[in-house]
Coordinates of C-alpha atoms in Angstrom, one line a residue:
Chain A
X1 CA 26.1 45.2 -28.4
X2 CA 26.2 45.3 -24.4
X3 CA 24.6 48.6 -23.1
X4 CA 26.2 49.9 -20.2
X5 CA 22.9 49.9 -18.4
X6 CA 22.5 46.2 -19.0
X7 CA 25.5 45.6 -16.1
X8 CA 25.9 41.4 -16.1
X9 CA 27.6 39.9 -13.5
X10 CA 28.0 36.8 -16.3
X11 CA 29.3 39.2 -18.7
X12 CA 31.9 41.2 -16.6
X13 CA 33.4 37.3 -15.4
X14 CA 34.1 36.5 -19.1
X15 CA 35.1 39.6 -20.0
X16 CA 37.7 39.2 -17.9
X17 CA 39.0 35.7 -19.0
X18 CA 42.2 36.6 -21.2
X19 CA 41.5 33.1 -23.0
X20 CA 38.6 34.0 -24.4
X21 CA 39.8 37.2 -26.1
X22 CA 39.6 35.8 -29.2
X23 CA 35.8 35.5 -29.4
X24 CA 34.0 38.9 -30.8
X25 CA 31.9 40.4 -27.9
X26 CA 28.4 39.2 -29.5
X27 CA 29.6 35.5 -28.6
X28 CA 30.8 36.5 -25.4
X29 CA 27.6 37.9 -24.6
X30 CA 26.0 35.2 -26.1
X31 CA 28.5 32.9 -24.1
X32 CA 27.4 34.6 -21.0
X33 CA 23.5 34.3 -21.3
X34 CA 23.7 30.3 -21.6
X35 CA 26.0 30.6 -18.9
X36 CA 23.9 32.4 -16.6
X37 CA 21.0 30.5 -18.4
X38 CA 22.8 26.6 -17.1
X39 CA 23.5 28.5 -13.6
X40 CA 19.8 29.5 -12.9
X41 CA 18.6 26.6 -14.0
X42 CA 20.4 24.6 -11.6
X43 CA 19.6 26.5 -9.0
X44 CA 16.1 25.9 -9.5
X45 CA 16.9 22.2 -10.1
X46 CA 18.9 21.8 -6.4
X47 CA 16.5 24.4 -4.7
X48 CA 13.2 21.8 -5.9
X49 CA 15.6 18.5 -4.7
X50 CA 15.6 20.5 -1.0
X51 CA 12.7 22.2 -1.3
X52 CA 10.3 19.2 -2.0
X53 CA 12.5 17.3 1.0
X54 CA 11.7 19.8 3.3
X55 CA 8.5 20.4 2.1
X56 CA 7.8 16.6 3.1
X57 CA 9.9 16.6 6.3
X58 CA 7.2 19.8 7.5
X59 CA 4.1 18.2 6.5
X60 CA 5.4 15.3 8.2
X61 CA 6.3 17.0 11.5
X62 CA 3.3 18.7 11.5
X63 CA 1.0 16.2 11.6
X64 CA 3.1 14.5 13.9
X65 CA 4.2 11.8 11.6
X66 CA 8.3 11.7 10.4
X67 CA 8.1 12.2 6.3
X68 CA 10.4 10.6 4.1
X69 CA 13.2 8.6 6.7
X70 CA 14.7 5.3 4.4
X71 CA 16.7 6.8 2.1
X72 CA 19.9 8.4 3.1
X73 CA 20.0 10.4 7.0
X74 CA 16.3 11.0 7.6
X75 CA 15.2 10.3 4.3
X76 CA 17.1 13.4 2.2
X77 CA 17.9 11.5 -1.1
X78 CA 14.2 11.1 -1.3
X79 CA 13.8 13.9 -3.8
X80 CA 16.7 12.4 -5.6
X81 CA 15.6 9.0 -5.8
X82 CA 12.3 10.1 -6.7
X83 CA 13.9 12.2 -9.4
X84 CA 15.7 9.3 -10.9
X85 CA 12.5 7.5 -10.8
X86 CA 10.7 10.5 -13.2
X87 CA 13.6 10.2 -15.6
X88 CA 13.1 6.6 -16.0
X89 CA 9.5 6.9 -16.6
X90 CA 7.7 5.7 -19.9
X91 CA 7.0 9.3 -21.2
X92 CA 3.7 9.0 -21.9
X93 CA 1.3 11.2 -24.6
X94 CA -2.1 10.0 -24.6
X95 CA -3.7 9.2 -28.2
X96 CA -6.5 12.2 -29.3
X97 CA -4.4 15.4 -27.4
X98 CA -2.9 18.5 -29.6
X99 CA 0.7 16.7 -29.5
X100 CA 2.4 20.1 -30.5
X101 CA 1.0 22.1 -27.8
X102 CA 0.9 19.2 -25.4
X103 CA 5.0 18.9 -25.9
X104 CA 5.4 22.6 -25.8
X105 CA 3.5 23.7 -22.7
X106 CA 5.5 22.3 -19.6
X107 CA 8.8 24.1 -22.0
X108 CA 6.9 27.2 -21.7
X109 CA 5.7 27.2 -18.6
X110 CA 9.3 26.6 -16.6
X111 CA 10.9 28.9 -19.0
X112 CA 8.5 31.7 -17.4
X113 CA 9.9 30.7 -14.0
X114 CA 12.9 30.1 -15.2
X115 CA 13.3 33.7 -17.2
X116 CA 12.7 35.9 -13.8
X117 CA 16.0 34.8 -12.4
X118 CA 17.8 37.4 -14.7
X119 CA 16.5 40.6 -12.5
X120 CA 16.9 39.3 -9.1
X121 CA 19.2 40.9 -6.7
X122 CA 20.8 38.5 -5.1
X123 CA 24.0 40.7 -3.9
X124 CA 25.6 44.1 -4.2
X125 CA 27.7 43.1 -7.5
X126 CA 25.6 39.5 -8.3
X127 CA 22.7 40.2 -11.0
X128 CA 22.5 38.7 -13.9
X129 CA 21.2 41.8 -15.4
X130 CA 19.7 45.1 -13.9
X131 CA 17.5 46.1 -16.0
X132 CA 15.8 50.0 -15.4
X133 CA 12.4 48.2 -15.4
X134 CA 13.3 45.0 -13.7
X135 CA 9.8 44.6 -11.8
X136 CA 8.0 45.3 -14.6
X137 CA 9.9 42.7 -16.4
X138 CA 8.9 40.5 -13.8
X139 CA 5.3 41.2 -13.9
X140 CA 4.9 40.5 -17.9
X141 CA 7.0 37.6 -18.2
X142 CA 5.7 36.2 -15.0
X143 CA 2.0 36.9 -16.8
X144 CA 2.7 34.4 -19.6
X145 CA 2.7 31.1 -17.4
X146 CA -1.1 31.0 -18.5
X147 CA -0.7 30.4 -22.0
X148 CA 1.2 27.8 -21.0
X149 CA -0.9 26.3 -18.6
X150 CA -4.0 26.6 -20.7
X151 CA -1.8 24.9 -23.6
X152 CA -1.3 22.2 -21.2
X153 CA -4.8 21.7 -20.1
X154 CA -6.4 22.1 -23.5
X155 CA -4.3 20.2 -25.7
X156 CA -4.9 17.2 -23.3
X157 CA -8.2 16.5 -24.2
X158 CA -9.0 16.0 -20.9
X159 CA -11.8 17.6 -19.2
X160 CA -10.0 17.5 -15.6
X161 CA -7.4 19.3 -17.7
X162 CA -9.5 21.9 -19.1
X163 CA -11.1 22.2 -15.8
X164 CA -7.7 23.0 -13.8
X165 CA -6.0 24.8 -16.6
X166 CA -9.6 27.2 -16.8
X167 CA -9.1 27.9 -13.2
X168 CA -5.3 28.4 -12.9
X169 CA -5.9 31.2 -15.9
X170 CA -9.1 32.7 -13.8
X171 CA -6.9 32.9 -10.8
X172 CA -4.1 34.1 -12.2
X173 CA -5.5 36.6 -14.2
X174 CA -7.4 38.0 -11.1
X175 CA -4.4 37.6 -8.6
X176 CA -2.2 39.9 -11.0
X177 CA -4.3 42.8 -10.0
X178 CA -3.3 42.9 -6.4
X179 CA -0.3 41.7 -7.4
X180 CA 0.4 45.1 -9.5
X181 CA -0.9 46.9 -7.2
X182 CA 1.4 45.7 -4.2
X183 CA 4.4 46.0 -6.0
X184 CA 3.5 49.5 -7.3
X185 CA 3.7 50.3 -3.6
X186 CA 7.1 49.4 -3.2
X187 CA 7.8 51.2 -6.6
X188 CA 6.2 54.0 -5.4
X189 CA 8.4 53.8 -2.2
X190 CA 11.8 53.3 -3.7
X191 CA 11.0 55.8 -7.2
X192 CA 12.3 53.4 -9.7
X193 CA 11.4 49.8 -11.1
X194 CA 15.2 48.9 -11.2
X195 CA 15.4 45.8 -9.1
X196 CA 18.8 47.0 -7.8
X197 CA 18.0 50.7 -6.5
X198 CA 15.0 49.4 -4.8
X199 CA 17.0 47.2 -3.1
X200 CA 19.8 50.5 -2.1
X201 CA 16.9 52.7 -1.4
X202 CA 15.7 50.1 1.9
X203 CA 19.6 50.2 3.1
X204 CA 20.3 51.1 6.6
X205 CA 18.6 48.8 8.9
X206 CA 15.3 46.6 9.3
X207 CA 13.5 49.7 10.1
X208 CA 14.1 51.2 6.5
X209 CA 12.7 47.9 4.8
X210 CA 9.3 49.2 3.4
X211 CA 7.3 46.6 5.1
X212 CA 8.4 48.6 8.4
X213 CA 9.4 52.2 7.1
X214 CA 5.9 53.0 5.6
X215 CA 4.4 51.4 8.3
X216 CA 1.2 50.4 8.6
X217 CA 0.7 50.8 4.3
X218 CA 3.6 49.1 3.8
X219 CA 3.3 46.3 5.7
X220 CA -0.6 46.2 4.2
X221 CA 1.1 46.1 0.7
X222 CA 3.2 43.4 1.7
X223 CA 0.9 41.1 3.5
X224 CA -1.5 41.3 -0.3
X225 CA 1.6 40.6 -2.4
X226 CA 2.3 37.3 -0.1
X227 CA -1.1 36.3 -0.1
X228 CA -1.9 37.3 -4.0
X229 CA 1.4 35.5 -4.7
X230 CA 0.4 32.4 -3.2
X231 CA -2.9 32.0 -5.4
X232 CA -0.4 32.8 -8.6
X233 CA 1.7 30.3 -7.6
X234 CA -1.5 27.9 -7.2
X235 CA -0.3 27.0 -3.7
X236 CA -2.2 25.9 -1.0
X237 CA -5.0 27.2 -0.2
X238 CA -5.0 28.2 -3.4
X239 CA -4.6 25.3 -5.3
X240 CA -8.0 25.2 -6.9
X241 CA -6.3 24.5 -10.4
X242 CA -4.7 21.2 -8.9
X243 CA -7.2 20.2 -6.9
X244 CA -6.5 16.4 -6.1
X245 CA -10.0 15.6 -4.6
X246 CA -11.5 17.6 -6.9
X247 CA -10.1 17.5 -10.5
X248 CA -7.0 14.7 -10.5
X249 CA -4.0 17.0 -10.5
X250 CA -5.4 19.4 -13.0
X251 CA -3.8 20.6 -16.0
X252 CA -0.9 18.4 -15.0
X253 CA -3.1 14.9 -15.4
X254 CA -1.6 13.7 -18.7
X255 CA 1.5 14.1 -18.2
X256 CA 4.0 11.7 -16.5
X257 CA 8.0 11.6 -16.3
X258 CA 9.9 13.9 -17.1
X259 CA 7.3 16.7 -18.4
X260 CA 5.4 17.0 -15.6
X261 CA 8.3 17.3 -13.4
X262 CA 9.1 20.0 -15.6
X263 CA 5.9 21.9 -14.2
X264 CA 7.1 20.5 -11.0
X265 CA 9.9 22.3 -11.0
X266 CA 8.3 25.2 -12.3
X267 CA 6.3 25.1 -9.3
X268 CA 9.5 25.0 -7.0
X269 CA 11.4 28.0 -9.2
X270 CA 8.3 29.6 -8.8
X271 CA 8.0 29.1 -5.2
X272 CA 11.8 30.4 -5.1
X273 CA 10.7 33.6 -7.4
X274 CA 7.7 35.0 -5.5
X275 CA 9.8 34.8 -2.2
X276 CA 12.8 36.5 -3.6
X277 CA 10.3 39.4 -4.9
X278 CA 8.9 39.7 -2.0
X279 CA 12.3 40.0 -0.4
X280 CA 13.5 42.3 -2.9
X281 CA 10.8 44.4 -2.5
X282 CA 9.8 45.1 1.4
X283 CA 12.5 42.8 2.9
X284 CA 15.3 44.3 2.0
X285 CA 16.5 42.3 -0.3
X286 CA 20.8 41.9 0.4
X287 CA 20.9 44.4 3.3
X288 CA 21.9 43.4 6.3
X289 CA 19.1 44.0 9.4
X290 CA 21.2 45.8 11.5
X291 CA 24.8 47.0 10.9
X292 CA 26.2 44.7 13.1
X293 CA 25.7 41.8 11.3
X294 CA 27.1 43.6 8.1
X295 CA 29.8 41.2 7.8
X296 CA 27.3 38.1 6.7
X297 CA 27.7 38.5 2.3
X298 CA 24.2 40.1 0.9
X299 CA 23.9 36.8 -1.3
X300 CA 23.5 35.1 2.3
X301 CA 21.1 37.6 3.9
X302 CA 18.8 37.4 0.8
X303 CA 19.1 33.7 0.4
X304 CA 18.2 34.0 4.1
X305 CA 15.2 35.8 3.8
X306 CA 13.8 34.2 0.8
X307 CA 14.2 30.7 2.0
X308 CA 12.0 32.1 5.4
X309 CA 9.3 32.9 3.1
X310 CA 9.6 30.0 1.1
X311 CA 9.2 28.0 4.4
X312 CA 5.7 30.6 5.3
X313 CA 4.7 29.1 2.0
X314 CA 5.2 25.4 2.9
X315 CA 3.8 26.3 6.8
X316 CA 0.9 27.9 5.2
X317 CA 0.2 24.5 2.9
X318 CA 0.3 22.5 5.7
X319 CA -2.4 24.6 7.7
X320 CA -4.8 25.9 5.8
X321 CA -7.7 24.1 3.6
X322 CA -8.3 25.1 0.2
X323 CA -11.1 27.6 -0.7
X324 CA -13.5 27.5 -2.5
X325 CA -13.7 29.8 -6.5
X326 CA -16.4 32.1 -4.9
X327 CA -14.0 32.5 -2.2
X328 CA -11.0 33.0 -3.8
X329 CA -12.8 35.6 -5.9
X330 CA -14.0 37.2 -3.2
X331 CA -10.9 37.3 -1.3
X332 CA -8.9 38.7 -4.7
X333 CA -11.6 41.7 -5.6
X334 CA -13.3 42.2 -2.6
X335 CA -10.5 42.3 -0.2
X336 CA -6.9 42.2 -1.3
X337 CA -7.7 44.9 -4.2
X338 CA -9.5 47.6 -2.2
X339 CA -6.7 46.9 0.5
X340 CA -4.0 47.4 -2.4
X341 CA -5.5 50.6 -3.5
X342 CA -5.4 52.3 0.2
X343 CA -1.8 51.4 1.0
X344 CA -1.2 52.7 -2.9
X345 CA -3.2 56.0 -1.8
X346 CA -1.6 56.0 1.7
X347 CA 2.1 55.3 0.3
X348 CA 1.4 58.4 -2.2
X349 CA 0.6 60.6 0.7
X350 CA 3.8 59.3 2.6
X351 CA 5.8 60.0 -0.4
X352 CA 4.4 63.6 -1.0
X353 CA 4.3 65.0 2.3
Chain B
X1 CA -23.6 50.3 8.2
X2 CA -23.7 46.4 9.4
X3 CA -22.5 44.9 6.4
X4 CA -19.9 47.7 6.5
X5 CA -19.1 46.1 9.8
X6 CA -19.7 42.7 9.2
X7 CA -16.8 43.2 6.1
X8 CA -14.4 44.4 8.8
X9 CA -15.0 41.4 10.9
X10 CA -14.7 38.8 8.5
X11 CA -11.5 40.3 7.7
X12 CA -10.8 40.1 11.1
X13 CA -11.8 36.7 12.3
X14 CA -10.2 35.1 8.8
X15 CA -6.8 36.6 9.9
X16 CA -7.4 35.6 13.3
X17 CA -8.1 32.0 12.2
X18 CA -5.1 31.6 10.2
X19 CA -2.7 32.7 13.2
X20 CA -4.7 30.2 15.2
X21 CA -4.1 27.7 13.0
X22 CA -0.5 28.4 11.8
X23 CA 0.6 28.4 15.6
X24 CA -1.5 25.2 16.2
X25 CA 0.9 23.7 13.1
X26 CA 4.1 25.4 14.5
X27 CA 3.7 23.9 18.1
X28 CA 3.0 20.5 16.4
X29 CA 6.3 21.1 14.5
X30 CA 8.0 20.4 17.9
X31 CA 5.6 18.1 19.1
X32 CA 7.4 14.0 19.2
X33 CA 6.1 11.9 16.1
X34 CA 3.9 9.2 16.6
X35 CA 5.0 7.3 13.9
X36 CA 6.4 3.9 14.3
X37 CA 9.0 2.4 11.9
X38 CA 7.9 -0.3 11.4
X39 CA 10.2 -3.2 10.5
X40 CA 12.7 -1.7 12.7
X41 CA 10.0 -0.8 15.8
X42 CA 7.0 -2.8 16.5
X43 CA 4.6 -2.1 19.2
X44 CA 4.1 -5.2 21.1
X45 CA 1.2 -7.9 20.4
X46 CA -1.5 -8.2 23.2
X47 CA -1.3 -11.6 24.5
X48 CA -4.9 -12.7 23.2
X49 CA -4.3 -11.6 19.5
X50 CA -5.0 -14.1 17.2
X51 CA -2.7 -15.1 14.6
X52 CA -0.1 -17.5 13.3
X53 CA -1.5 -21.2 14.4
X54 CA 1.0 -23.0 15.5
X55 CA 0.4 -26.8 16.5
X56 CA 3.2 -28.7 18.3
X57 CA 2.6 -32.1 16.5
X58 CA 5.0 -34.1 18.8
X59 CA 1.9 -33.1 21.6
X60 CA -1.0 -34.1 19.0
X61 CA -3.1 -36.4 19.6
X62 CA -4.9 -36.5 16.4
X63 CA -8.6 -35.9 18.0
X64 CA -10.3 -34.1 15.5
X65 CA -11.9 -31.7 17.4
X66 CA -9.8 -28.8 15.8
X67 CA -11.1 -29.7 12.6
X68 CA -14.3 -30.6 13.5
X69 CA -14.7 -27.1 15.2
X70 CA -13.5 -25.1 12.4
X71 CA -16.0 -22.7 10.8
X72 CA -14.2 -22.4 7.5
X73 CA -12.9 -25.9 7.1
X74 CA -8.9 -25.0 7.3
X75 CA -8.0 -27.8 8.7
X76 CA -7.4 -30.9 7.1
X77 CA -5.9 -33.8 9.4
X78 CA -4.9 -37.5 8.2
X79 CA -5.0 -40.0 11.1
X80 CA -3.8 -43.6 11.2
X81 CA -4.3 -45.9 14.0
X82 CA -1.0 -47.1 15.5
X83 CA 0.2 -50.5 15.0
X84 CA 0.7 -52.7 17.6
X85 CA 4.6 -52.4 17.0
X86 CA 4.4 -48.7 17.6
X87 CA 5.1 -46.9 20.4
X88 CA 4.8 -43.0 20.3
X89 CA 4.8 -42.4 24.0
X90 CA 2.4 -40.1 25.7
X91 CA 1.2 -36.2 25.4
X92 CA 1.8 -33.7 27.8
X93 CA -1.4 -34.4 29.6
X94 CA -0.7 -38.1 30.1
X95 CA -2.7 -39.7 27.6
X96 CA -1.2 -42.1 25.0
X97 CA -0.9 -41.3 21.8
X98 CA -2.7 -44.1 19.5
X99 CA -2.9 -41.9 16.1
X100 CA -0.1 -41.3 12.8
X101 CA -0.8 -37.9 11.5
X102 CA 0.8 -37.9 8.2
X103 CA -0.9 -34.9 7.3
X104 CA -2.1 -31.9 9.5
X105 CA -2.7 -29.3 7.5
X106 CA -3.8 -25.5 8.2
X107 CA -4.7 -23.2 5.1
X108 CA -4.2 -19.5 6.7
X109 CA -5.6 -18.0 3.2
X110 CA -9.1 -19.7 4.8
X111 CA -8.5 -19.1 8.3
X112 CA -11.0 -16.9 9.8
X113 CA -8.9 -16.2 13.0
X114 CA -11.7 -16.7 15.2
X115 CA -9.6 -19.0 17.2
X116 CA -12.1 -21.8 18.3
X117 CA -9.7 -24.3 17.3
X118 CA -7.7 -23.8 20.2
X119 CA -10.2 -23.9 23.0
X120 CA -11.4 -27.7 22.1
X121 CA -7.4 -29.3 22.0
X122 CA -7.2 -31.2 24.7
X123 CA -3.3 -31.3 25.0
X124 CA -3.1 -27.3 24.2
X125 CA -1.2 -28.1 21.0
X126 CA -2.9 -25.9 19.1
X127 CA -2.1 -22.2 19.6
X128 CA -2.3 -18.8 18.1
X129 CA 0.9 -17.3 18.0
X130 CA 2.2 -13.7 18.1
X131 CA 3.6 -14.2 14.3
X132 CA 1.6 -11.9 11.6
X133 CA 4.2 -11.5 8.9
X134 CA 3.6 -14.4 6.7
X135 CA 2.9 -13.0 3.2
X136 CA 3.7 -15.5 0.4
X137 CA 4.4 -14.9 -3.5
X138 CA 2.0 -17.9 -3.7
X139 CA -1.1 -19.1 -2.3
X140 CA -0.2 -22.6 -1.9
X141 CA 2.4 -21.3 0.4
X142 CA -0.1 -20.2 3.2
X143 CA -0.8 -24.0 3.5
X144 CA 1.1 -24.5 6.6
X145 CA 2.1 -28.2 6.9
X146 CA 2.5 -29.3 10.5
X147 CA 3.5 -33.2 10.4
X148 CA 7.0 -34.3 11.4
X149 CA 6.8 -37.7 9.3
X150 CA 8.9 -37.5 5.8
X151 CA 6.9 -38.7 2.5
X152 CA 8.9 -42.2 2.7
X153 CA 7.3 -42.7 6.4
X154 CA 3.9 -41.6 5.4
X155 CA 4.4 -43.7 2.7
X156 CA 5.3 -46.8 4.3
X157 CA 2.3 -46.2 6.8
X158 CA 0.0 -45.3 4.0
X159 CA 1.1 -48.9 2.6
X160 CA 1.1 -50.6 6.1
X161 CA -2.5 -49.3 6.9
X162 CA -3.7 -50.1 3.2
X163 CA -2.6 -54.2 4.1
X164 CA -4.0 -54.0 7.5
X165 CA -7.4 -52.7 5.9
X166 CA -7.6 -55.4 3.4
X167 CA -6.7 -57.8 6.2
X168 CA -9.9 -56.7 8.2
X169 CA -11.7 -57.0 5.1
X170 CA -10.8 -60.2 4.1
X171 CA -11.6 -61.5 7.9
X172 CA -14.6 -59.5 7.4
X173 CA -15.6 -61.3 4.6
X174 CA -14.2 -65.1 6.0
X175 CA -16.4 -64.0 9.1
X176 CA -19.6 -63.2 7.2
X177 CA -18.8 -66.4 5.1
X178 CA -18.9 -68.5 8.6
X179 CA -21.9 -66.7 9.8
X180 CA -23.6 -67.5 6.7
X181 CA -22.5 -71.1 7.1
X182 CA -24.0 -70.8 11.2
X183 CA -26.6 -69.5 10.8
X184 CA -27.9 -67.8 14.2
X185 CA -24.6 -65.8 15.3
X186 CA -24.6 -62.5 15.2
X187 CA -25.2 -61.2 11.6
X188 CA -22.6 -58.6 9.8
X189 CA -21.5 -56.4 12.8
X190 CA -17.8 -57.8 13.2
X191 CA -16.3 -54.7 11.3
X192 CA -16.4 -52.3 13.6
X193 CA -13.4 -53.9 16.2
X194 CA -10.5 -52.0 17.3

């Protein structure tokens, strides 16, 4: 049942638990998955309670005001407090909405960013599962938030629903192109889609990361998978799809409680995902910048990096203004793609000669 | 060849923008809030803000003028004259106090704040004060009541003034009676003494 290729971090730790001997290896691995399932999930759940705080305490700062301060030291049981508040919430499904689809899209769309956790490098020995295609696995799972999110705005019956949930599958349909194409650069790069040898083949110093090692297409390739990953995470200034001065909250305007802070925390795991991606593929991921500092843990270094982009993310939000669909089409077709292509054609070049 | 160009510079300038703006946010990261928390911090109150009245009764003299000047009709004021018994010593500016005010009564939920009230008081008992935080569950509670009499004074007054009314009256009447009988004296004008 487990394939030697399928290496699980979750798997090896039970294996090794002499009380568990008794169960057949199915349940173990069975065992293991939920396991690694409950661990992911948390970490998603304590990342969006910082996340959101800091998120808040930046916005704050930058337009010179203080963010959240009253509860707890400076305000950081904020997110829990407001948390508690979600749970407590009348959970509320309007009368004429698809009740079916309207309960099952927030499940769907957080168990998209919930179900890229399994391929992520996050040390030398600590995947859940290395999988030979990883970042393709990434891509197509990553690809079926939409259904989700046009579940959500269509079953609502709501038109600022339809509207949101209409542009969210425009833009992320479009964004995957540049997307693809970025990461292709890096798989180009490294030879192989497994998460975990594209990480080994950037070892040896900063300079070897493929944003600096295939320098300038490499940094191009980066720079499009950032921005094109912003617009799929509907971040600002992307965030036509929940456009509060425009549409309410978009495909999130029905829901209240605890289901939309499902697709709120789909939003932070998301968040989390893009920047560990983009770490895995041109930062680095675990290795260490210089050999020096090889005694910091990889699970540090990537953490590290990740939360740095995840912080260019919330920087980013708090600067820019949103654009506008012809300019985010522009932007995605125009630009980032013919941009992609190059560093693709450049990168090929590199790698042949 | 120009829109060529133009393409490259757009690219350009948009990236250019962005850095401009994302160091403009990162210095203001630094920069020292302006916020001030409130309850615990307050920015102090210029000395001619208008808020809170406040009317020292023990300095009222009961004149009216207040009242008479208010735009929005606020103020509602009770007066009766003083007894001969009585004695309730002068204001601050000398004069002698000749009035009971069993009821001097400001309603903030009409108050206008324009603050002409206290330019007419002759004693300065009527003042705006720096107080702002006065929010009530109730409407009725914005009715500040200012007089320093209990309901058992005001009602023993209200009951004192009632007898020395029908007193005038009845010497009113005896008056009118004996100027009907004398013809030739002064007709009906003996109500008006003091």
């Amino acid at each position: 049942m487990i394939q030697a290729e399928y290496y699980n971090i979750f798997v090896k730790i039970i294996d090794q638990l002499a009380v568990l001997d008794f169960l057949p290896p199915v349940w173990k691995f069975i065992l293991a998955s939920v396991i690694a399932a409950l661990v992911f999930f948390h970490v998603i759940a304590i990342f969006a309670l910082v996340a959101i705080w800091v998120e808040r305490k930046v916005a704050g700062h930058i337009q010179d005001r203080l963010g959240p301060m009253e509860t707890g030291w400076h305000g950081v049981l904020q997110t829990l407090a407001d948390a508690i508040k979600l749970l407590i919430k009348e959970d509320i499904i309007a009368g004429g909405i698809d009740r079916r689809l309207f309960v099952l899209a927030p499940v769907i769309v957080f168990m998209t960013a919930l179900a890229v956790f399994v391929v992520f490098p996050v040390g030398e020995n600590f995947i859940v599962s290395d999988l030979n295609i990883g970042i393709l696995y990434i891509v197509a799972i990553s690809t079926l938030v939409v259904p989700g999110i046009i579940m959500a705005g269509w079953s609502s019956n709501n038109k600022w629903s339809l509207f949101g949930a209409m542009r969210s599958a425009a833009q992320i349909v479009s964004y995957e192109v540049p997307v693809g194409l970025a990461i292709v650069c890096a798989v180009m790069a490294a030879g192989s889609l497994s998460m975990q040898t594209i990480v080994e083949s950037q070892a040896g110093g900063f300079w070897n990361w493929f944003i600096f090692s295939k320098f300038p297409f490499g940094f191009i390739a980066f720079f499009i998978y950032f921005v094109a990953s912003l617009a799929e995470i509907n971040r600002t200034p992307f965030d036509l799809p929940e456009a509060e001065s425009e549409i309410v909250a978009g495909y999130m305007t029905e829901y209240s409680g605890m289901r939309w802070s499902f697709f709120f925390l789909a939003e932070y795991g998301n968040m989390l995902a893009v920047g560990a991606i983009a770490t895995t593929l041109f930062l680095g991921g675990w290795q260490t910048p210089i050999s020096l500092l090889s005694f910091i843990p990889g699970p540090v270094w990537f953490t590290a990096k990740t939360m740095f982009l995840v912080f260019v993310h919330i920087w980013l939000r708090w600067t820019l203004p949103r654009l506008r669909v012809d300019q985010l089409m522009y932007m995605c077709w125009k630009v980032l793609t013919p941009f992609a292509f190059v560093s693709i054609f450049g990168i090929g070049l590199w790698m042949t000669f | 060849m120009q829109s060529v160009n133009q393409y490259f510079l757009n690219i350009y300038i948009a990236i250019k923008s962005v850095l401009i703006g994302m160091s403009i946010t990162f210095r203001h990261l630094f920069t020292k809030s302006v916020t001030v928390q409130y309850p615990r911090e307050r920015l102090p109150i210029p000395g001619t803000s208008r808020n809170l009245l406040l009317n020292k009764i023990e300095d009222c003299i009961g004149c009216d003028q207040c009242v008479r000047v208010c735009p929005v009709n606020c103020i509602t004021m009770d007066t009766i004259k003083v007894f001969p018994e009585d004695d309730l010593g002068l204001a601050s500016d000398g004069s002698k106090k000749r009035l009971w005010l069993p009821r001097f009564d400001i309603d903030m939920a009409k108050c206008c704040y324009c603050g002409l009230c206290t330019y007419p008081c002759p004693t300065e008992c009527l003042i705006m004060t720096d107080e702002y935080e006065y929010a009530t569950y109730e409407r009725n509670d914005l009715v500040f009541k200012f007089t320093d009499l209990d309901p058992i004074q005001i009602a023993e007054l209200k009951e004192k003034d009632h007898i020395r009314s029908m007193e005038k009256e009845k010497k009113k009447l005896e008056t009118a009676k004996q100027a009907a009988a004398k013809p030739g004296k002064n007709g009906g004008k003996s109500g008006e003494g003091t």
